[in-house]
PDB file of C-alpha atoms in Angstrom:
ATOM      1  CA  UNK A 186      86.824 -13.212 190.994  1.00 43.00           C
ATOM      2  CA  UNK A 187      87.104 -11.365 187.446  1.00 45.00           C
ATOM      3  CA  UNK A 188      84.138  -9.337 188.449  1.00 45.00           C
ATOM      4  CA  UNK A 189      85.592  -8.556 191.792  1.00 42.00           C
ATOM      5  CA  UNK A 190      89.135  -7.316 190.249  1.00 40.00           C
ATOM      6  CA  UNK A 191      87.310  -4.963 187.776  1.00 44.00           C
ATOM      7  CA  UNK A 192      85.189  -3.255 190.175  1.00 45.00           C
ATOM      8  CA  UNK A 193      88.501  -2.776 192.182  1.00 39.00           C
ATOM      9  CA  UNK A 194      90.027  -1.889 188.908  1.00 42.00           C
ATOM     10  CA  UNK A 195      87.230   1.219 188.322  1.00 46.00           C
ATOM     11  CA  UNK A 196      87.798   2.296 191.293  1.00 39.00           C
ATOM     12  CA  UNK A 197      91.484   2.966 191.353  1.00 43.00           C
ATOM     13  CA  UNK A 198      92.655   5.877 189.643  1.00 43.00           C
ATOM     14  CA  UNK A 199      95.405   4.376 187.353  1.00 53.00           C
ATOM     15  CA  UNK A 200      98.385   5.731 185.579  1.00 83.00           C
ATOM     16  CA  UNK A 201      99.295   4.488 182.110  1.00 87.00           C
ATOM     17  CA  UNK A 202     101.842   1.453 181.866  1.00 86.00           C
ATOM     18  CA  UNK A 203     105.365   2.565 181.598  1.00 91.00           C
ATOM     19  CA  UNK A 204     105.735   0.142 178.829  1.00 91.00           C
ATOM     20  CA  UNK A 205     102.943   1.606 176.745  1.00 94.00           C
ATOM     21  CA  UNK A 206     104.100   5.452 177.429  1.00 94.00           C
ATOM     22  CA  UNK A 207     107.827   4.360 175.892  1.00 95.00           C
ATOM     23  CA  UNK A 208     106.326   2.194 172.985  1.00 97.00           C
ATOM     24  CA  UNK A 209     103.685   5.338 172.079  1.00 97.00           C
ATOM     25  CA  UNK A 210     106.879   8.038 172.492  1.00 96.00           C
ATOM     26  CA  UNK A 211     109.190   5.848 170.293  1.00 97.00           C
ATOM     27  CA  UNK A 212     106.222   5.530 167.407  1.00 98.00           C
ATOM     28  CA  UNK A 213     104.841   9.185 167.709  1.00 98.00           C
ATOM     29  CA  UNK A 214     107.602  11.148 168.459  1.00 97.00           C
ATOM     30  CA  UNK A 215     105.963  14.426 167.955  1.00 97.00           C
ATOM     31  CA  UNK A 216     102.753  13.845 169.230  1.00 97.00           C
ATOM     32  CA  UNK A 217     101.290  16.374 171.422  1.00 96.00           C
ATOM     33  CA  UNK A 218      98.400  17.041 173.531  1.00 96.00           C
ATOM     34  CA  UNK A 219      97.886  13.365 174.734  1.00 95.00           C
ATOM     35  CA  UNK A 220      95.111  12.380 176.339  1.00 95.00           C
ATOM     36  CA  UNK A 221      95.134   8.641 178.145  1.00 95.00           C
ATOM     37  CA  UNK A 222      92.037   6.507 178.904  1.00 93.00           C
ATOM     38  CA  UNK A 223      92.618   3.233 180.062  1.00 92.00           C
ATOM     39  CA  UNK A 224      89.983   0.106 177.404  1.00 92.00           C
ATOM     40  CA  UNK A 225      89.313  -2.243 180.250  1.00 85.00           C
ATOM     41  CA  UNK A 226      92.122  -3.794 181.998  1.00 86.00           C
ATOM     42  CA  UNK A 227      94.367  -4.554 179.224  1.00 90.00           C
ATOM     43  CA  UNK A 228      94.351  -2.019 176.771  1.00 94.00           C
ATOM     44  CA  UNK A 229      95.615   1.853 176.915  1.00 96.00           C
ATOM     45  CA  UNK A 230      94.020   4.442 173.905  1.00 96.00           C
ATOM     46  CA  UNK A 231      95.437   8.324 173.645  1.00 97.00           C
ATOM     47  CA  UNK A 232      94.444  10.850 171.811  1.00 97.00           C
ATOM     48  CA  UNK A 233      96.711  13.300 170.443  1.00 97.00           C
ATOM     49  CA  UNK A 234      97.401  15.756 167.755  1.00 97.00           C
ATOM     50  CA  UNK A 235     100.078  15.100 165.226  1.00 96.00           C
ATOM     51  CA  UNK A 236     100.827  17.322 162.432  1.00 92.00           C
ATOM     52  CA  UNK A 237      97.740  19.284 162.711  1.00 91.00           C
ATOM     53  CA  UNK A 238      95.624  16.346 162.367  1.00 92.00           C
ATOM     54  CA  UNK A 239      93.305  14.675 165.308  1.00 95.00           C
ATOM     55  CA  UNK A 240      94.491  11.305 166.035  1.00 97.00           C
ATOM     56  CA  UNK A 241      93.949   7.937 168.245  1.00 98.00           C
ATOM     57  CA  UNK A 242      96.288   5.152 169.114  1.00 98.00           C
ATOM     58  CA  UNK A 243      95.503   1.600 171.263  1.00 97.00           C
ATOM     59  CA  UNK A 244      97.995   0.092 172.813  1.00 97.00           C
ATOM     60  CA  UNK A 245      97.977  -3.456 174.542  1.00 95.00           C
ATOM     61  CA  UNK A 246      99.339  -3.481 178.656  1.00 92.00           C
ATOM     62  CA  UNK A 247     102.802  -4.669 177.323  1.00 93.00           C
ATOM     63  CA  UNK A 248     103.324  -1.873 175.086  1.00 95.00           C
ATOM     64  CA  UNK A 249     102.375  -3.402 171.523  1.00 97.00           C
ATOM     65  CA  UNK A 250     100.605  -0.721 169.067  1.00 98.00           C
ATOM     66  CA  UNK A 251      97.570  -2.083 167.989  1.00 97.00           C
ATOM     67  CA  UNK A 252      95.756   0.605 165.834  1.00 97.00           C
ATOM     68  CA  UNK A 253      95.780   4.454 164.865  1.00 98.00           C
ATOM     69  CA  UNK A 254      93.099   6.180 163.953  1.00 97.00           C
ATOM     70  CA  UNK A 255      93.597   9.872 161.805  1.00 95.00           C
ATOM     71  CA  UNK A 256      90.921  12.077 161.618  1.00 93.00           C
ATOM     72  CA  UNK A 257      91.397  13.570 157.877  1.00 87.00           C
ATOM     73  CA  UNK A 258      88.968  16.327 156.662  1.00 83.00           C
ATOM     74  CA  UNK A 259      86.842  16.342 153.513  1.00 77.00           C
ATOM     75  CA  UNK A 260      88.757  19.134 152.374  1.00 78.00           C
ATOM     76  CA  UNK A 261      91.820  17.143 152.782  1.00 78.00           C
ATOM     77  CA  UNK A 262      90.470  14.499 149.822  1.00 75.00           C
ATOM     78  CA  UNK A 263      91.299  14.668 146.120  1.00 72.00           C
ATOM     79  CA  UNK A 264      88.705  16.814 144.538  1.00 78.00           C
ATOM     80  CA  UNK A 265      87.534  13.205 142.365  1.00 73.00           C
ATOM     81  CA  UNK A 266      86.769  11.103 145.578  1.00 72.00           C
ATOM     82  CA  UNK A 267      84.983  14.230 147.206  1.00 73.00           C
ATOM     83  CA  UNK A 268      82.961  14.718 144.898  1.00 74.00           C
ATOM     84  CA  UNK A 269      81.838  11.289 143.828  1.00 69.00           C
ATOM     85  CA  UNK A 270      80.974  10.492 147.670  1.00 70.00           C
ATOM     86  CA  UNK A 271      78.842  13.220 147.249  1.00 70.00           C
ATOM     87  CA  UNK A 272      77.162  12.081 144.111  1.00 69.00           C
ATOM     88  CA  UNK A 273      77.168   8.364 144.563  1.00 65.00           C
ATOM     89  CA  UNK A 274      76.498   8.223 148.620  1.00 58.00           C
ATOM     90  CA  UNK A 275      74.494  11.399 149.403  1.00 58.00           C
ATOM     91  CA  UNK A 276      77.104  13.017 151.844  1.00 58.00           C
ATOM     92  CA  UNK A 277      77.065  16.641 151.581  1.00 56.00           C
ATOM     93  CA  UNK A 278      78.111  18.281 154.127  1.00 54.00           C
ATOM     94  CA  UNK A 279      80.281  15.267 155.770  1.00 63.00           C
ATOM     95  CA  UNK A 280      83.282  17.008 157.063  1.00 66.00           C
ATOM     96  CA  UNK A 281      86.012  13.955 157.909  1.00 77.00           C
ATOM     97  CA  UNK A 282      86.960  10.713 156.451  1.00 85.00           C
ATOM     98  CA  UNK A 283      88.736   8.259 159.095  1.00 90.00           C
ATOM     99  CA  UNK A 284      92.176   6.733 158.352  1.00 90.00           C
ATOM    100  CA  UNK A 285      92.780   3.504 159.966  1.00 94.00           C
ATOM    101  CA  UNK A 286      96.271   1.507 160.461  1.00 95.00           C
ATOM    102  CA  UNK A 287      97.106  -1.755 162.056  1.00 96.00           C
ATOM    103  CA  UNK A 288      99.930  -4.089 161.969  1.00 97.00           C
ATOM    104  CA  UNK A 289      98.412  -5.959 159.190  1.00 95.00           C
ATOM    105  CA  UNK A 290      96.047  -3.577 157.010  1.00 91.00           C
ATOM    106  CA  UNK A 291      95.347   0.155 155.838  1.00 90.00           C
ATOM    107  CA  UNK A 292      92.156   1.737 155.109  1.00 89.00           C
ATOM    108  CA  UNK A 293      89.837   4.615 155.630  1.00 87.00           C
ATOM    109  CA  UNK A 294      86.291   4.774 156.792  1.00 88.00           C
ATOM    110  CA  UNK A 295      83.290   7.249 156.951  1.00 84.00           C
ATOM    111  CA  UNK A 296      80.167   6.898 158.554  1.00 81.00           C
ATOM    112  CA  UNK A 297      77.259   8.738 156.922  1.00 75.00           C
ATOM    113  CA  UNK A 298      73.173   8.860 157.140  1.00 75.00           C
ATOM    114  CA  UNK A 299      71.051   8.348 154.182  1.00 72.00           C
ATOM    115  CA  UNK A 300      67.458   8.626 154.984  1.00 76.00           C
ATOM    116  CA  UNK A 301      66.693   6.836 157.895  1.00 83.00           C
ATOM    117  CA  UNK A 302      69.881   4.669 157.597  1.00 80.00           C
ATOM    118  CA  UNK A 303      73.452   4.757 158.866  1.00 82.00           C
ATOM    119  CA  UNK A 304      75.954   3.736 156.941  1.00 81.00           C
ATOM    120  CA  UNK A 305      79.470   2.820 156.943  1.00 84.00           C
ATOM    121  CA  UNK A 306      81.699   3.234 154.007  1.00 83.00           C
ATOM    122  CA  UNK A 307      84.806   1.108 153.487  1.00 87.00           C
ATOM    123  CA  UNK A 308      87.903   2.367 151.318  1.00 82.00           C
ATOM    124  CA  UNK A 309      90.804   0.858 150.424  1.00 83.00           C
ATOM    125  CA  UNK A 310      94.393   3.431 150.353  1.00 78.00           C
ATOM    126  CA  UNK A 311      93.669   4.328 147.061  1.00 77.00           C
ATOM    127  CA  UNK A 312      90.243   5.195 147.842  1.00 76.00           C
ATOM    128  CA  UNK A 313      88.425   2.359 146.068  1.00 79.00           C
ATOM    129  CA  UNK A 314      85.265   1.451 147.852  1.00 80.00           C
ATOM    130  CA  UNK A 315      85.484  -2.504 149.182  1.00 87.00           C
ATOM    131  CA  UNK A 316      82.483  -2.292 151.290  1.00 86.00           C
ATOM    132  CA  UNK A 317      79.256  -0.616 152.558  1.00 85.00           C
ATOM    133  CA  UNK A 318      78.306  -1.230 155.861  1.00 86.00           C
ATOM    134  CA  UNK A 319      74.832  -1.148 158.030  1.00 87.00           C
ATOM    135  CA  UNK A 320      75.340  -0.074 161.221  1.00 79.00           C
TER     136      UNK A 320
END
């Protein structure tokens, strides 16, 4: 039955929850350019821009935020953090740094190559680095 209420799901061309649309207007006000794409059957993500920065936001089906995601550029760092990334972790030429919020927890994230590995690198908000992912 779950299978057969997904495929009916895909099929039909959905509109975004009233309840989500009011929760994301009363949280980002002056978002613009929003872009909605339904996460499976319970979960609504926009993109938008808010004060000149690329973002993300998830929301559940009843309107509860669950995450944003900013898209910060390098430029955008302290000079310090720039350029010990680039000493320490071997990312010249990265160009963002990913700021992610939750209810419950703050931190940003970058996602860099070095040799023929990918890595993930975990900051805390004052830029401390509290883990080093392989992805």
């Amino acid at each position: 039955m779950a299978l057969s209420l997904l495929r009916l799901f895909r099929n039909k061309k959905s509109q975004v929850s009233p309840f989500v649309f009011v929760a994301f207007r009363i949280k980002f006000p002056k978002a613009t350019n929003l872009v909605w794409h339904q996460v499976g059957i319970l979960k609504w993500q926009v993109g938008f821009t808010l004060k000149m920065k690329r973002c993300t936001a998830l929301f559940n089906s009843d309107g509860q935020w669950l995450e944003t995601v900013t898209i910060l550029p390098m430029h955008l760092l302290p000079e310090q953090l720039q350029q010990s990334l680039k000493e320490k972790h071997a990312v010249k030429g990265h160009k963002e740094i990913h700021h992610v919020q939750t209810p419950d927890r703050s931190h940003y994230e970058m996602s860099f190559t070095e040799g023929s590995s990918t890595y993930k690198l975990l900051f805390d908000v004052s830029f401390n680095i509290v883990g080093k992912l392989v992805l």
